[in-house]
XYZ file of C-alpha atoms in Angstrom:
557
model
C 0.000 0.000 0.000
C 1.160 3.627 -0.511
C 3.444 5.033 2.175
C 2.131 7.954 4.219
C 5.254 9.828 5.356
C 4.916 11.489 8.753
C 8.469 12.051 9.902
C 11.592 13.258 8.119
C 13.669 10.285 7.121
C 14.032 7.360 4.730
C 11.106 5.065 3.936
C 11.325 1.639 2.264
C 8.532 0.604 -0.097
C 8.573 -2.891 -1.630
C 6.989 -2.599 -5.088
C 5.569 -5.806 -6.652
C 7.479 -6.927 -9.708
C 5.792 -6.888 -13.104
C 7.441 -10.220 -13.892
C 5.128 -13.204 -13.550
C 6.880 -16.267 -14.910
C 4.831 -18.449 -17.267
C 5.728 -22.105 -16.842
C 5.135 -24.567 -19.655
C 2.595 -27.277 -18.865
C 3.397 -31.004 -19.096
C 3.095 -32.466 -22.583
C 3.234 -36.238 -22.113
C 0.547 -37.254 -19.601
C -1.483 -40.014 -21.243
C -5.069 -40.901 -20.374
C -6.353 -44.448 -20.878
C -10.043 -45.313 -20.903
C -10.993 -48.980 -20.899
C -11.856 -52.015 -18.855
C -9.951 -53.611 -15.993
C -10.738 -56.387 -13.498
C -10.545 -54.020 -10.531
C -10.061 -50.372 -9.585
C -12.094 -47.216 -9.135
C -15.120 -46.811 -11.408
C -16.101 -43.280 -10.353
C -12.820 -41.318 -10.359
C -9.676 -41.309 -12.521
C -6.503 -42.631 -10.924
C -3.164 -40.902 -11.546
C -0.244 -43.332 -11.823
C 3.465 -42.841 -12.401
C 4.629 -46.419 -13.014
C 3.479 -49.845 -14.089
C 3.704 -50.926 -10.442
C 1.061 -48.293 -9.628
C -1.240 -49.792 -12.257
C -0.713 -53.302 -10.913
C -1.539 -52.160 -7.406
C -4.657 -50.215 -8.367
C -6.057 -52.192 -11.306
C -4.590 -55.679 -10.988
C -1.915 -55.690 -13.710
C -2.145 -57.522 -17.029
C -5.461 -59.226 -17.674
C -6.272 -61.341 -20.713
C -9.689 -59.672 -21.129
C -8.446 -56.081 -20.764
C -6.847 -54.380 -23.749
C -6.257 -51.326 -21.560
C -3.914 -53.241 -19.262
C -1.636 -54.114 -22.200
C -1.778 -50.558 -23.571
C -0.702 -49.071 -20.235
C 2.093 -51.644 -19.943
C 3.322 -50.764 -23.447
C 3.116 -47.031 -22.650
C 5.526 -47.335 -19.727
C 7.701 -49.792 -21.657
C 8.183 -47.193 -24.401
C 9.102 -44.223 -22.242
C 5.863 -42.995 -20.662
C 6.054 -41.590 -17.145
C 2.586 -40.384 -16.076
C -0.929 -41.544 -16.876
C -4.547 -41.078 -15.879
C -6.583 -44.302 -15.797
C -10.365 -44.435 -16.224
C -12.027 -47.802 -15.697
C -15.218 -48.487 -17.644
C -17.605 -51.226 -16.528
C -20.703 -52.487 -18.257
C -24.041 -52.033 -16.544
C -24.976 -55.412 -15.019
C -27.560 -57.752 -16.416
C -30.823 -57.948 -14.441
C -29.754 -61.190 -12.768
C -26.338 -59.812 -11.744
C -27.355 -56.934 -9.513
C -30.509 -55.048 -8.682
C -30.732 -51.760 -10.576
C -30.618 -48.497 -8.711
C -33.875 -46.626 -8.226
C -32.933 -44.071 -10.879
C -31.427 -46.444 -13.443
C -28.651 -48.991 -14.017
C -25.893 -49.344 -11.476
C -22.434 -50.908 -11.431
C -21.748 -54.646 -11.052
C -21.700 -55.859 -7.474
C -18.686 -55.509 -5.187
C -17.705 -58.430 -2.965
C -18.584 -58.410 0.726
C -16.736 -59.947 3.684
C -19.188 -60.714 6.491
C -17.603 -60.698 9.956
C -19.818 -62.325 12.574
C -20.365 -60.400 15.795
C -18.788 -61.462 19.081
C -22.211 -61.069 20.685
C -23.746 -63.486 18.215
C -26.426 -60.952 17.287
C -26.984 -60.461 13.560
C -27.442 -56.722 14.121
C -23.883 -56.481 15.474
C -22.245 -58.151 12.459
C -19.698 -56.115 10.460
C -19.607 -56.181 6.663
C -16.529 -55.055 4.778
C -16.975 -54.217 1.082
C -14.343 -54.441 -1.662
C -13.268 -50.958 -2.771
C -14.430 -51.566 -6.343
C -16.815 -53.853 -8.227
C -15.680 -57.096 -9.771
C -14.919 -60.748 -9.205
C -11.491 -59.763 -7.827
C -13.102 -59.035 -4.449
C -14.147 -62.678 -4.099
C -10.458 -63.461 -3.590
C -10.161 -61.205 -0.554
C -9.778 -62.730 2.880
C -10.209 -61.149 6.308
C -9.171 -62.380 9.735
C -9.951 -61.076 13.240
C -7.984 -61.834 16.403
C -7.870 -60.470 19.938
C -4.074 -60.460 20.424
C -4.100 -56.734 21.159
C -2.026 -54.628 23.534
C -4.889 -54.576 26.076
C -6.246 -58.092 25.647
C -8.865 -58.849 28.296
C -8.633 -61.991 30.371
C -12.389 -62.422 29.960
C -13.408 -62.474 26.271
C -16.696 -60.875 27.249
C -14.744 -57.794 28.353
C -12.673 -57.512 25.159
C -12.777 -53.944 23.754
C -10.193 -54.043 20.935
C -9.311 -56.335 18.039
C -6.811 -56.792 15.200
C -7.828 -57.114 11.554
C -5.776 -58.600 8.716
C -6.751 -58.424 5.027
C -5.229 -60.160 2.032
C -5.769 -60.140 -1.710
C -4.827 -63.732 -2.513
C -4.320 -62.957 -6.210
C -1.806 -60.127 -5.880
C -0.543 -61.027 -2.400
C -1.218 -57.539 -1.024
C -1.695 -57.794 2.760
C -2.895 -55.125 5.175
C -2.762 -55.409 8.978
C -4.541 -53.116 11.422
C -3.812 -53.395 15.150
C -5.706 -52.324 18.252
C -8.944 -51.273 16.580
C -11.364 -50.011 19.212
C -14.921 -51.344 19.509
C -15.972 -47.860 20.575
C -17.827 -45.531 18.202
C -16.250 -42.472 19.874
C -12.643 -43.681 19.809
C -10.103 -42.220 17.356
C -9.134 -45.860 16.701
C -12.645 -46.853 15.584
C -12.984 -49.148 12.574
C -14.098 -46.628 9.909
C -11.203 -44.294 10.751
C -8.554 -47.011 10.789
C -9.727 -48.542 7.484
C -10.020 -45.180 5.719
C -6.575 -45.750 4.184
C -7.236 -49.320 3.040
C -6.717 -50.058 -0.649
C -8.756 -53.261 -0.404
C -12.010 -52.627 1.486
C -14.368 -49.951 2.752
C -16.568 -49.999 5.837
C -19.585 -47.870 6.790
C -19.530 -45.719 9.920
C -22.431 -47.852 11.169
C -19.865 -50.574 11.890
C -18.093 -48.409 14.477
C -18.477 -49.609 18.035
C -19.097 -53.237 17.051
C -16.785 -56.097 18.040
C -16.352 -58.847 15.413
C -15.919 -62.420 16.519
C -12.321 -63.649 16.600
C -11.330 -66.415 14.219
C -9.730 -69.656 15.336
C -6.090 -69.410 16.404
C -3.586 -70.506 13.786
C -1.009 -73.206 14.542
C 2.405 -71.722 15.303
C 4.370 -70.772 12.222
C 1.470 -71.211 9.808
C 0.149 -68.520 7.503
C -3.535 -68.029 8.422
C -4.424 -67.377 4.787
C -2.386 -70.214 3.292
C -4.934 -73.018 3.494
C -8.639 -73.097 2.805
C -11.365 -73.967 5.257
C -12.280 -77.538 5.923
C -12.123 -80.393 8.383
C -9.135 -80.094 10.665
C -8.066 -76.722 9.253
C -10.037 -74.437 11.492
C -12.102 -71.321 10.768
C -9.127 -69.015 10.289
C -10.594 -66.325 8.055
C -13.645 -65.221 6.086
C -13.771 -65.140 2.264
C -15.066 -62.343 0.072
C -18.253 -63.244 -1.780
C -20.753 -61.780 -4.217
C -18.391 -59.771 -6.411
C -19.427 -59.713 -10.077
C -17.854 -58.502 -13.289
C -20.113 -56.887 -15.880
C -20.610 -59.695 -18.410
C -21.985 -57.481 -21.159
C -19.851 -55.426 -23.538
C -19.769 -51.766 -22.440
C -22.227 -49.675 -24.390
C -22.082 -46.047 -25.459
C -24.055 -45.240 -22.295
C -21.370 -46.914 -20.168
C -18.670 -44.819 -21.856
C -20.664 -41.598 -21.511
C -21.512 -42.307 -17.867
C -25.279 -42.453 -18.431
C -25.428 -45.857 -16.716
C -23.583 -44.644 -13.638
C -25.542 -44.297 -10.385
C -23.328 -41.278 -9.613
C -25.180 -38.472 -11.376
C -22.528 -35.768 -11.339
C -22.032 -35.500 -15.097
C -18.427 -36.639 -14.755
C -18.639 -40.389 -15.164
C -17.515 -42.777 -17.865
C -15.018 -41.085 -20.160
C -15.951 -37.740 -18.610
C -14.174 -38.723 -15.398
C -11.244 -37.060 -17.171
C -12.902 -33.716 -16.432
C -11.782 -34.289 -12.838
C -8.107 -34.363 -13.848
C -5.863 -31.319 -13.877
C -4.404 -32.041 -17.304
C -3.857 -34.831 -19.815
C -2.219 -34.527 -23.231
C -2.926 -37.828 -24.989
C -6.027 -40.012 -24.883
C -6.095 -43.712 -25.739
C -9.182 -45.940 -26.066
C -7.668 -49.427 -26.325
C -10.706 -51.510 -27.193
C -13.862 -52.523 -25.322
C -14.067 -55.288 -22.722
C -14.958 -58.846 -23.602
C -13.837 -58.410 -27.213
C -10.123 -59.023 -27.182
C -8.670 -57.789 -30.446
C -11.774 -55.775 -31.365
C -10.773 -52.239 -32.230
C -14.275 -50.888 -32.815
C -16.107 -48.975 -30.095
C -19.822 -48.369 -29.623
C -21.211 -45.756 -31.977
C -20.419 -42.216 -30.977
C -17.682 -43.015 -28.448
C -14.783 -41.843 -30.630
C -16.612 -38.612 -31.452
C -17.209 -37.948 -27.749
C -13.563 -38.653 -26.987
C -12.379 -36.360 -29.788
C -14.658 -33.527 -28.609
C -13.339 -33.981 -25.070
C -9.771 -33.743 -26.412
C -10.653 -30.594 -28.341
C -12.078 -28.995 -25.202
C -9.154 -30.062 -22.997
C -6.402 -29.269 -25.539
C -5.305 -32.895 -25.848
C -4.675 -35.321 -28.716
C -6.587 -38.535 -29.395
C -4.509 -41.490 -30.593
C -6.839 -43.609 -32.734
C -6.397 -47.311 -33.395
C -7.409 -48.697 -36.803
C -10.992 -49.973 -37.117
C -11.490 -53.709 -37.475
C -12.431 -53.281 -41.122
C -8.902 -52.159 -41.959
C -7.395 -55.573 -42.666
C -5.493 -54.711 -45.861
C -3.890 -51.672 -47.474
C -6.718 -51.556 -50.003
C -9.297 -51.467 -47.197
C -7.632 -48.431 -45.667
C -7.182 -46.639 -48.980
C -10.801 -47.236 -49.939
C -12.096 -45.931 -46.630
C -9.799 -42.902 -46.345
C -9.923 -41.704 -49.961
C -12.428 -39.030 -51.031
C -15.831 -40.623 -51.495
C -15.008 -43.538 -49.206
C -16.428 -44.400 -45.805
C -14.006 -41.884 -44.332
C -11.562 -41.958 -41.463
C -12.891 -42.827 -37.991
C -13.141 -39.065 -37.298
C -13.965 -36.123 -39.537
C -14.726 -32.456 -39.078
C -13.085 -29.952 -36.767
C -12.302 -32.508 -34.043
C -10.062 -34.428 -36.455
C -7.283 -31.854 -36.036
C -6.824 -33.161 -32.473
C -6.571 -36.803 -33.514
C -4.117 -39.054 -35.305
C -4.678 -42.597 -36.551
C -1.955 -45.260 -36.728
C -2.012 -48.396 -38.908
C -1.565 -51.347 -38.606
C -1.814 -53.061 -35.228
C 1.413 -54.459 -33.763
C 2.563 -57.967 -32.881
C 3.866 -58.523 -29.354
C 4.425 -61.496 -27.071
C 1.557 -61.878 -24.602
C 2.838 -62.788 -21.099
C -0.653 -63.974 -20.134
C -0.654 -66.531 -22.947
C 2.791 -67.993 -22.355
C 4.428 -65.314 -24.544
C 2.360 -66.379 -27.515
C 2.560 -63.717 -30.240
C -0.652 -61.858 -31.030
C -1.629 -58.461 -32.368
C -2.478 -55.483 -30.152
C -3.796 -51.977 -30.769
C -0.802 -49.661 -31.026
C -2.112 -46.665 -29.065
C -0.149 -47.513 -25.898
C 3.096 -47.966 -27.831
C 2.572 -44.740 -29.781
C 1.720 -42.762 -26.639
C 4.958 -43.980 -25.071
C 6.917 -42.929 -28.168
C 5.302 -39.478 -28.034
C 6.243 -39.100 -24.365
C 9.814 -40.265 -25.006
C 10.224 -37.852 -27.920
C 8.923 -34.954 -25.821
C 11.573 -35.582 -23.188
C 14.421 -36.105 -25.646
C 13.645 -33.402 -28.219
C 10.558 -31.388 -27.295
C 6.881 -31.361 -28.232
C 7.754 -29.580 -31.505
C 9.694 -32.617 -32.784
C 7.638 -35.013 -34.894
C 7.246 -38.296 -32.962
C 8.315 -40.316 -35.988
C 11.490 -41.395 -37.710
C 14.444 -43.661 -37.067
C 14.721 -42.578 -33.409
C 11.198 -43.779 -32.552
C 11.912 -47.444 -32.018
C 8.913 -49.296 -30.593
C 10.139 -51.280 -27.589
C 8.678 -54.755 -27.181
C 7.130 -54.793 -30.667
C 8.143 -57.835 -32.702
C 6.741 -56.479 -35.968
C 3.792 -54.546 -37.360
C 0.823 -56.841 -37.886
C 0.885 -56.038 -41.606
C 4.234 -55.436 -43.349
C 4.156 -52.791 -46.064
C 6.403 -51.442 -48.765
C 7.369 -47.827 -49.437
C 4.851 -47.682 -52.272
C 2.052 -48.935 -50.010
C 3.120 -46.433 -47.368
C 2.931 -43.806 -50.119
C -0.732 -44.653 -50.681
C -1.722 -44.161 -47.041
C 0.434 -41.209 -45.995
C -1.303 -38.655 -48.284
C -4.599 -39.860 -46.793
C -3.341 -38.869 -43.298
C -2.961 -42.457 -42.096
C 0.280 -42.796 -40.131
C 2.077 -46.062 -40.741
C 4.027 -48.290 -38.387
C 6.927 -49.829 -40.275
C 9.740 -52.301 -39.890
C 12.769 -50.576 -41.387
C 16.177 -52.077 -42.156
C 18.752 -51.677 -39.362
C 16.595 -49.398 -37.150
C 13.805 -51.950 -36.631
C 10.167 -51.164 -35.829
C 9.438 -47.451 -35.924
C 6.651 -44.911 -36.243
C 6.710 -43.661 -39.847
C 4.111 -40.928 -40.032
C 3.234 -37.683 -38.230
C -0.019 -36.362 -39.658
C -3.232 -35.471 -37.894
C -6.539 -36.712 -39.278
C -6.900 -33.296 -40.926
C -3.634 -33.816 -42.779
C -4.758 -35.453 -46.020
C -3.378 -33.930 -49.212
C -6.910 -33.297 -50.482
C -7.830 -31.245 -47.396
C -8.354 -27.627 -48.467
C -6.852 -26.305 -45.209
C -3.534 -27.824 -44.182
C -2.896 -25.540 -41.214
C -2.981 -28.445 -38.756
C -1.583 -31.136 -41.036
C 1.232 -32.244 -38.761
C 1.061 -33.727 -35.259
C 4.016 -31.708 -33.842
C 2.561 -28.410 -35.115
C -0.808 -29.132 -33.524
C 0.722 -30.343 -30.278
C 3.012 -27.292 -30.044
C -0.003 -25.016 -30.506
C -1.927 -26.871 -27.782
C 1.084 -26.622 -25.472
C 1.364 -22.863 -25.997
C -2.398 -22.360 -25.607
C -2.615 -24.275 -22.328
C 0.541 -22.689 -20.907
C -0.667 -19.175 -21.689
C -4.174 -19.946 -20.443
C -2.773 -20.920 -17.060
C 0.005 -18.353 -17.004
C -2.205 -15.315 -17.616
C -4.875 -15.918 -14.976
C -3.397 -13.062 -12.958
C -4.520 -10.622 -15.675
C -8.206 -11.006 -14.749
C -9.575 -7.864 -13.016
C -6.322 -5.917 -13.426
C -6.679 -2.273 -14.622
C -6.927 -2.506 -18.395
C -4.423 0.044 -19.675
C -0.849 0.359 -20.914
C 0.853 -0.716 -17.655
C -1.059 -4.007 -17.857
C -0.370 -4.405 -21.568
C 3.350 -3.874 -21.140
C 3.443 -6.422 -18.336
C 1.624 -8.930 -20.536
C 4.073 -8.330 -23.401
C 6.981 -8.804 -21.006
C 5.775 -12.096 -19.542
C 4.326 -13.707 -22.652
C 7.339 -12.531 -24.658
C 9.717 -14.098 -22.147
C 7.856 -17.417 -22.408
C 7.928 -17.385 -26.205
C 11.570 -16.339 -26.278
C 12.465 -19.269 -24.067
C 10.802 -21.628 -26.570
C 12.660 -19.889 -29.417
C 15.980 -20.463 -27.666
C 15.118 -24.157 -27.332
C 14.575 -24.391 -31.072
C 10.772 -24.622 -31.120
C 10.211 -22.124 -33.954
C 11.422 -21.250 -37.414
C 13.517 -18.146 -37.911
C 16.971 -16.884 -37.079
C 15.792 -14.065 -34.793
C 12.924 -13.699 -32.296
C 11.248 -11.228 -34.668
C 11.116 -13.928 -37.356
C 10.024 -16.658 -34.925
C 7.161 -15.177 -32.925
C 5.236 -12.047 -32.079
C 3.284 -10.805 -29.064
C 0.885 -7.898 -29.590
C -0.978 -6.306 -26.707
C -1.330 -2.547 -27.056
C -3.707 0.136 -28.283
C -3.666 -1.314 -31.817
C -5.634 -4.416 -30.795
C -7.338 -3.040 -27.678
C -9.714 -0.290 -28.820
C -11.703 1.688 -26.287
C -14.856 -0.263 -27.106
C -13.206 -3.524 -25.945
C -11.783 -1.811 -22.876
C -15.280 -0.581 -21.965
C -16.528 -4.159 -22.207
C -13.740 -5.420 -19.931
C -11.816 -7.203 -22.677
C -8.053 -7.304 -23.094
C -6.826 -8.799 -26.373
C -3.487 -10.607 -26.562
C -2.311 -11.730 -29.980
C 0.410 -14.371 -30.031
C 1.804 -15.660 -33.301
C 4.530 -18.223 -33.970
C 6.283 -19.763 -36.940
C 6.119 -23.542 -36.368
C 8.699 -26.027 -37.482
C 7.372 -28.398 -40.136
C 8.827 -31.920 -40.269
C 11.001 -32.837 -43.245
C 8.527 -35.447 -44.451
C 10.050 -35.934 -47.877
C 13.803 -35.866 -48.475
C 14.704 -35.385 -52.130
C 18.314 -35.735 -53.215
C 19.134 -34.420 -56.694
C 22.090 -36.216 -58.271
C 23.714 -34.974 -61.445
C 26.650 -36.318 -63.378
C 29.333 -33.759 -64.155
C 31.006 -34.368 -67.531
C 34.088 -32.312 -68.222
C 33.027 -29.391 -66.082
C 35.651 -27.550 -64.105
C 34.858 -26.300 -60.612
C 36.564 -23.063 -59.636
């Protein structure tokens, strides 16, 4: 605030700096939407490693294309991902529908009998997510606590152990209080569990202890039966959705959570994602087609969130001629058309990899996970402005593209904006195309023909959107405009120095205009400040032409 001098002397006034650094946003966070045997069905889960995915969603599963895509993403250089699990609405005989419509498949329950013997005092633990996986949970109660009572009728605390017998994850909770007012009550202690949830109604209840285990024996090692004792309780009632997810499952219309952010729109709850992959529906291993309208919804979501959609080839694309017929003018068209196509890229063909769940038998997979990993790796090594294609984009783990092609066949598809995956001599399996789905030669507007150009623009847009929030409600006059030019110009100059733009000088590479020329008084009166940012993008050297001429008797000076 202004200083009000009252005495003769020196006053110190700290003036806020006009410099507000604009930080570039991440460029390689991938989002995967698909099916999994376990995991959250109402909120996206942010992971930073394959181990995170295994812990949250159960790892590789033969019926989940998404699990393989995420594995391939991290194998090829990916570092961060958002996972959205889609489940099919249950059949009528699988679970009772919610009052307002379909619900999710049932989650398993673990029924712990009450020490009092009364049914009303029983405690039911519920698996954290729907699915058959919860049927493999086991729970055990014992009274070997720090304040064990000599008389069981006076026991006030208990220990609880949980185990997922498929993954081996075990959780142990000691000295849980059978007192609804205690800070060690059951609902509080289990709030951090990654296996089960418990209602607050269970607080204050004492479960019955299970039979003591013989010394040195794992209580979860053997099943129940004669001579083995009642050492634990099994999960029961968990069901997987047996139907194939529908468009309503992807859009969230079948979700009992009516917040408008379910299905694929769970991604609206994330801070940012840059790439979106839809690696095939559940129950149809190898089927690349999605329910009608799903790709269009995903592409519109990417357009709104400044992200790119990596599209796998439709099932009908079995041969080069199939692709050429569909993608050429007058054909069935690419999977996406219109304005949303500039934020999407399609890659053909699928890729052959060894499947660890089938004894390393070789089969074909959708390539979106591999391609997303290559994009992320290229961003780190070269920058988002470098085309994620070429001899440096080796596809780790890929044995070969599912359909080999020649240069001439590649030359048929590339002008139609279909990016090819090739096996090249010496360098191996690589990505050999970098066009968006608006990049066909017959497109009248080629502004967004190339993937790196579009991704660089999205990066700049999102970075400036976040980095100029401080401008809102500032006095709209020259001091503000000069500050905007300073900060946006510094951000663009930093990109220029990294080699993101064409041009030898900043003047040739970019421009930032925010002054009286583009902020007339009429806009100022309406509370609008206009900032014009232009840049000269780098275009990939897609075609290399070498002219060779024979010199006959010519003398070089």
